[in-house]
PDB file of C-alpha atoms in Angstrom:
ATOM      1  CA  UNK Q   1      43.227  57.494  -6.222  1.00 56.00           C
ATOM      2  CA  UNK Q   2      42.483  53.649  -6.886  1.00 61.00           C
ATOM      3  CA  UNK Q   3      42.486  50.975  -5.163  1.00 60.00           C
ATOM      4  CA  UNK Q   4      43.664  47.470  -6.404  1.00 63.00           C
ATOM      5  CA  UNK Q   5      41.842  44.901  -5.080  1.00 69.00           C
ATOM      6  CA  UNK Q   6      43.005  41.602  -5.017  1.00 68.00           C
ATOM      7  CA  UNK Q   7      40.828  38.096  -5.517  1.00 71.00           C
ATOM      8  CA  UNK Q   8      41.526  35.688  -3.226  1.00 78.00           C
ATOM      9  CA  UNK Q   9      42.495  32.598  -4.161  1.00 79.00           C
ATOM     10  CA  UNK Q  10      39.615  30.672  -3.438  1.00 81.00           C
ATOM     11  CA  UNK Q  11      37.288  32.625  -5.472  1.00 78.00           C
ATOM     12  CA  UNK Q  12      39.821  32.467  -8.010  1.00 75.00           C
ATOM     13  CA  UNK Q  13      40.257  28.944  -7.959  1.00 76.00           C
ATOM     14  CA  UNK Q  14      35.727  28.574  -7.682  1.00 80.00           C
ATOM     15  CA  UNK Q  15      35.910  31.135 -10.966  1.00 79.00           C
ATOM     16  CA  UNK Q  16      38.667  28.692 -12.646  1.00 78.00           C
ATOM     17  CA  UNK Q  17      35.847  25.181 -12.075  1.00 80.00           C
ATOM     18  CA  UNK Q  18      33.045  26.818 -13.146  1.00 80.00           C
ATOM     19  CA  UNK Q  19      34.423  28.310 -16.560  1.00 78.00           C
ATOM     20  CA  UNK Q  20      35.457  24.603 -17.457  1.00 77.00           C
ATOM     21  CA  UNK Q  21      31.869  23.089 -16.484  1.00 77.00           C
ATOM     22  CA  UNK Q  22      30.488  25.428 -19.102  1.00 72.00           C
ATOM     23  CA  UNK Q  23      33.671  24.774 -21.833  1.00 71.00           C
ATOM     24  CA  UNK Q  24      32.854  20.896 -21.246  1.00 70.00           C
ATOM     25  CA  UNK Q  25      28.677  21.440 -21.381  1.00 66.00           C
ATOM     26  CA  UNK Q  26      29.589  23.152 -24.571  1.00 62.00           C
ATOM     27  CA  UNK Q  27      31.905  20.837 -25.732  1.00 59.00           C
ATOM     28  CA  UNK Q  28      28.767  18.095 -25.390  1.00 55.00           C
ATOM     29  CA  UNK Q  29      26.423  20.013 -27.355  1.00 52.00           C
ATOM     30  CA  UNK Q  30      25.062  18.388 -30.585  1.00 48.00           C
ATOM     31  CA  UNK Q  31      23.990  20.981 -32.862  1.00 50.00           C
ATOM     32  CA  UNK Q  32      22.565  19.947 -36.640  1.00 46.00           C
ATOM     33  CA  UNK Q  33      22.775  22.312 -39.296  1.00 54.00           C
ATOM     34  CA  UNK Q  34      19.160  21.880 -40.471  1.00 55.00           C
ATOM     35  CA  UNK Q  35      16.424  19.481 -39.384  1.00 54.00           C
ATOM     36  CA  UNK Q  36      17.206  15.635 -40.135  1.00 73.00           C
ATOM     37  CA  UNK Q  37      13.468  15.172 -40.827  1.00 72.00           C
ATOM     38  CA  UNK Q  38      10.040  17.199 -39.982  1.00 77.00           C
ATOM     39  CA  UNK Q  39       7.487  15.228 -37.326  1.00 86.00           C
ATOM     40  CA  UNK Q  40       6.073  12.177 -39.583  1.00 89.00           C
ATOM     41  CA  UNK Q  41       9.055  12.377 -42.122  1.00 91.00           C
ATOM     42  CA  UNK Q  42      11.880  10.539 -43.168  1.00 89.00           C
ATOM     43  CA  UNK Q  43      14.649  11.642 -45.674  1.00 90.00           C
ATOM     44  CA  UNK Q  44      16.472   9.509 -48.350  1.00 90.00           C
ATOM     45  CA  UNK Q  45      19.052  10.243 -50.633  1.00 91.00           C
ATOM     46  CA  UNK Q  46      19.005   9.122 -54.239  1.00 91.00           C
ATOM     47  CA  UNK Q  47      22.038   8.215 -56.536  1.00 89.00           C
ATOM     48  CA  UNK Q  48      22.598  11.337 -57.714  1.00 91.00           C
ATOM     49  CA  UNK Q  49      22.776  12.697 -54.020  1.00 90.00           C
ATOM     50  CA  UNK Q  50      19.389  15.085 -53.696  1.00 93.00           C
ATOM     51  CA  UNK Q  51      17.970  14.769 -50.896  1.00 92.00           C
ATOM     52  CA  UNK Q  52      14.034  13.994 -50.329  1.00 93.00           C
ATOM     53  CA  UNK Q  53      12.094  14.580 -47.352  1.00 92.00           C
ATOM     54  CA  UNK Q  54       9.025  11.795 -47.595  1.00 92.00           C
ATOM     55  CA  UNK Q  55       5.735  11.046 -45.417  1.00 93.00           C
ATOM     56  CA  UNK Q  56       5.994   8.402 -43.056  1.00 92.00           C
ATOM     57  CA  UNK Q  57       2.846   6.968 -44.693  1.00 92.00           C
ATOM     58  CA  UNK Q  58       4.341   6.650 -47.897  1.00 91.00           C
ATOM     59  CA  UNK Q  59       6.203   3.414 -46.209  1.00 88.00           C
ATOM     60  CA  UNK Q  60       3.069   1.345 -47.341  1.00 87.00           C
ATOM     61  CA  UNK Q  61       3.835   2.076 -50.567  1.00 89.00           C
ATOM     62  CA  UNK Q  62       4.731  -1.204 -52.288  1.00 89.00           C
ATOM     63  CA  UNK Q  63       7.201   1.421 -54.901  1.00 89.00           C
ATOM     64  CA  UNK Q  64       9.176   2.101 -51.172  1.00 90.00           C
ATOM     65  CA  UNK Q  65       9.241  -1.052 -49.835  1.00 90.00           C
ATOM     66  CA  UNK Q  66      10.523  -2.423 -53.124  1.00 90.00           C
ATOM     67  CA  UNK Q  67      13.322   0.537 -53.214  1.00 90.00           C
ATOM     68  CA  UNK Q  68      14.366  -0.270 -49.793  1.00 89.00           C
ATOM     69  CA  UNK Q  69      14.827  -4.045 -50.884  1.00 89.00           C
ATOM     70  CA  UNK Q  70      17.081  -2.886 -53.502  1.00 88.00           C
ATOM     71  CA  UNK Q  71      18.932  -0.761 -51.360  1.00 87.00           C
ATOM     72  CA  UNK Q  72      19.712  -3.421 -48.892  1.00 86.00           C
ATOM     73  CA  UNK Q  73      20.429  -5.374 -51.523  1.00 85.00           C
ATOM     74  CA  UNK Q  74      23.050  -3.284 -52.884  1.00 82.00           C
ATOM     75  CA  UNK Q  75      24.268  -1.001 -50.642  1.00 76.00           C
ATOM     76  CA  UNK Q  76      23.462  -3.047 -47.216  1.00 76.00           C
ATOM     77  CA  UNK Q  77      21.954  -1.993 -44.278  1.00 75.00           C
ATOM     78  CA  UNK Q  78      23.897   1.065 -42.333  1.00 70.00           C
ATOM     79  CA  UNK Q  79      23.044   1.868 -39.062  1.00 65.00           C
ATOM     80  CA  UNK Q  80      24.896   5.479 -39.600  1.00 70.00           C
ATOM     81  CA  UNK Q  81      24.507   7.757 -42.413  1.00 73.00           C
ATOM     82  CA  UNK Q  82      21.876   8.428 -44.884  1.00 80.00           C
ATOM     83  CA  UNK Q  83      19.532   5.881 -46.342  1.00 84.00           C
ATOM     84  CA  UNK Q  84      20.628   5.748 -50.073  1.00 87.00           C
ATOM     85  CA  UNK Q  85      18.099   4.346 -52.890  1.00 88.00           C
ATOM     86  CA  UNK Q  86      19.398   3.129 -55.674  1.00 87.00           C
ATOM     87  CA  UNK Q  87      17.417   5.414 -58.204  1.00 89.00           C
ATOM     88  CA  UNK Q  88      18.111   9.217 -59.711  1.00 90.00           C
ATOM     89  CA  UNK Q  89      16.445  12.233 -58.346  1.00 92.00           C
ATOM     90  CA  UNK Q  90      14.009  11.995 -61.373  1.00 93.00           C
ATOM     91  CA  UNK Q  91      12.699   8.506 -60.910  1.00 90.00           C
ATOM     92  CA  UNK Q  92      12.288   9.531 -57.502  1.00 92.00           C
ATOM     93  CA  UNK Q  93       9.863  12.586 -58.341  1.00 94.00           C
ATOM     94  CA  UNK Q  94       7.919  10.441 -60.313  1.00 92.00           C
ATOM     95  CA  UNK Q  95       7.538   7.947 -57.777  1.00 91.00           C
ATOM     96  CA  UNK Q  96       6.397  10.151 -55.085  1.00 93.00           C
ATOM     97  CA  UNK Q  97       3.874  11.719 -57.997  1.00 92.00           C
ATOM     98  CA  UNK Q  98       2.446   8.095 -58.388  1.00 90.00           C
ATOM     99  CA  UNK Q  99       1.958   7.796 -54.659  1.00 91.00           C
ATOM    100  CA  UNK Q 100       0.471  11.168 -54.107  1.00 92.00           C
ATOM    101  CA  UNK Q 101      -2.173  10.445 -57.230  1.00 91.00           C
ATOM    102  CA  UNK Q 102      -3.149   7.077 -55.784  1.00 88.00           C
ATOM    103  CA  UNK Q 103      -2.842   5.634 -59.068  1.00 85.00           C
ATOM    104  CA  UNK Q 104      -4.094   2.463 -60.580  1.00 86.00           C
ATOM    105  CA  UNK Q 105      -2.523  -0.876 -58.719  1.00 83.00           C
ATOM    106  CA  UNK Q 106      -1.349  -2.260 -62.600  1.00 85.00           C
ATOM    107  CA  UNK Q 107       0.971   1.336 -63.145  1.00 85.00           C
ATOM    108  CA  UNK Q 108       2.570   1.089 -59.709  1.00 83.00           C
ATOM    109  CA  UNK Q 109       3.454  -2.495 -60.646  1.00 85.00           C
ATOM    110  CA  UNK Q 110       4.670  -1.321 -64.167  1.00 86.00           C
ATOM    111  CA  UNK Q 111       6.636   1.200 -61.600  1.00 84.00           C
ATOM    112  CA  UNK Q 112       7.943  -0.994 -59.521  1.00 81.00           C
ATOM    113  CA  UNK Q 113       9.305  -3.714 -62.369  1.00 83.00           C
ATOM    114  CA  UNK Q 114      11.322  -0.784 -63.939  1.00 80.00           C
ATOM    115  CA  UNK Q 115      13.494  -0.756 -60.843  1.00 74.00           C
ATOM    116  CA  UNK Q 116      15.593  -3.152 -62.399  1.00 66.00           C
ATOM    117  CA  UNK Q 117      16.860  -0.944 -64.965  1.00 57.00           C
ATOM    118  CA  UNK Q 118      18.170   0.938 -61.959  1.00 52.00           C
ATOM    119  CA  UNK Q 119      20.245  -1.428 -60.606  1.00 53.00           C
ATOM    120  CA  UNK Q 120      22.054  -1.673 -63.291  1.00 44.00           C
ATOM    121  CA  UNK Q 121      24.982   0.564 -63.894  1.00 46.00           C
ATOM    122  CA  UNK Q 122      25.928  -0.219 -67.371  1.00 38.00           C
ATOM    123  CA  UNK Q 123      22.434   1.296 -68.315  1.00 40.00           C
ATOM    124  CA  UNK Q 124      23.945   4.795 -70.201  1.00 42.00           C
ATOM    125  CA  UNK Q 125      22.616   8.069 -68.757  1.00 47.00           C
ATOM    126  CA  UNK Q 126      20.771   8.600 -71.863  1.00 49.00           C
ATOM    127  CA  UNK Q 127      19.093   5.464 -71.640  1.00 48.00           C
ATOM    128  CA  UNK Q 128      17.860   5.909 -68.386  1.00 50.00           C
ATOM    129  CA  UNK Q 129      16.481   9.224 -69.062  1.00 54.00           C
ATOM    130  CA  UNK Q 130      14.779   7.418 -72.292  1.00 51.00           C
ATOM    131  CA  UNK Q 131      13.251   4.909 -69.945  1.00 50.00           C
ATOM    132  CA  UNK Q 132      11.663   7.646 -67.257  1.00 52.00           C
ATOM    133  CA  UNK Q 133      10.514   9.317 -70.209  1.00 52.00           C
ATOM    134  CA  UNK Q 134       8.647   6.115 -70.986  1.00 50.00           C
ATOM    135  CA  UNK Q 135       6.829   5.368 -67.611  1.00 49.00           C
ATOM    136  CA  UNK Q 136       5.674   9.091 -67.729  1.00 50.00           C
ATOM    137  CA  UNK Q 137       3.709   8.902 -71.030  1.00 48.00           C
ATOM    138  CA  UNK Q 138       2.713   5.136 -69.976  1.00 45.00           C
ATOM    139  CA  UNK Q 139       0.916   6.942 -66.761  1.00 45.00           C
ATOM    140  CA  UNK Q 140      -1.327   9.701 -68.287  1.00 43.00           C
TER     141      UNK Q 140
END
């Protein structure tokens, strides 16, 4: 034989409060899908949208400080959303090659003047690729 026991209203009520202080502490919860950045990283996004993920050091690089000048130029300065540079994925590997290598003050410079020919969009695809296919032979 059972018994049905009854709640009382007042526990019932207690129950009802503390099942919406966890819905609204969920609710509040920010949850990213992966990692904006590792510890002593920032990320950028190039123009064709990959995404890199660079050593805070590598801000006194003169080839990042001139790429974030251009970006502010063009794009202007967001305080939401990803910081966009106004090169291709490509350009960007190179770059960060040059960097690593410590290479020779006059090729960074060479580097850094061909950021031009990114900001300008009527530059074909092809011609691009032509011109990163020229600062990679000029640095070996």
């Amino acid at each position: 034989m059972k018994t049905n026991k009854m709640i009382s209203t007042k526990k019932l009520v207690n129950m009802a409060r503390k099942w919406q202080r966890l819905a609204a502490a969920g609710r509040k919860r920010i949850s990213w899908p992966r990692p904006v950045a590792e510890k002593g990283h920032f990320v950028v996004y190039t123009s064709d949208k990959k995404r890199f993920m660079i050593p805070l050091a590598y801000l006194n690089s003169e080839i990042f400080r001139e790429l974030f000048r251009i970006a502010e130029e063009e794009f202007g300065v967001s305080s939401s959303g990803p910081i966009m540079l106004p090169c291709d994925s490509v350009f960007m590997e190179y770059a960060i090659s040059m960097i690593q290598r410590h290479v020779a003050e006059d090729l960074e410079k060479a580097l850094i003047m061909s950021l031009d020919n990114c900001r300008y969009p009527s530059l074909s695809h092809e011609n691009q690729q032509h011109i990163s296919q020229q600062l990679l032979i000029c640095s070996f």
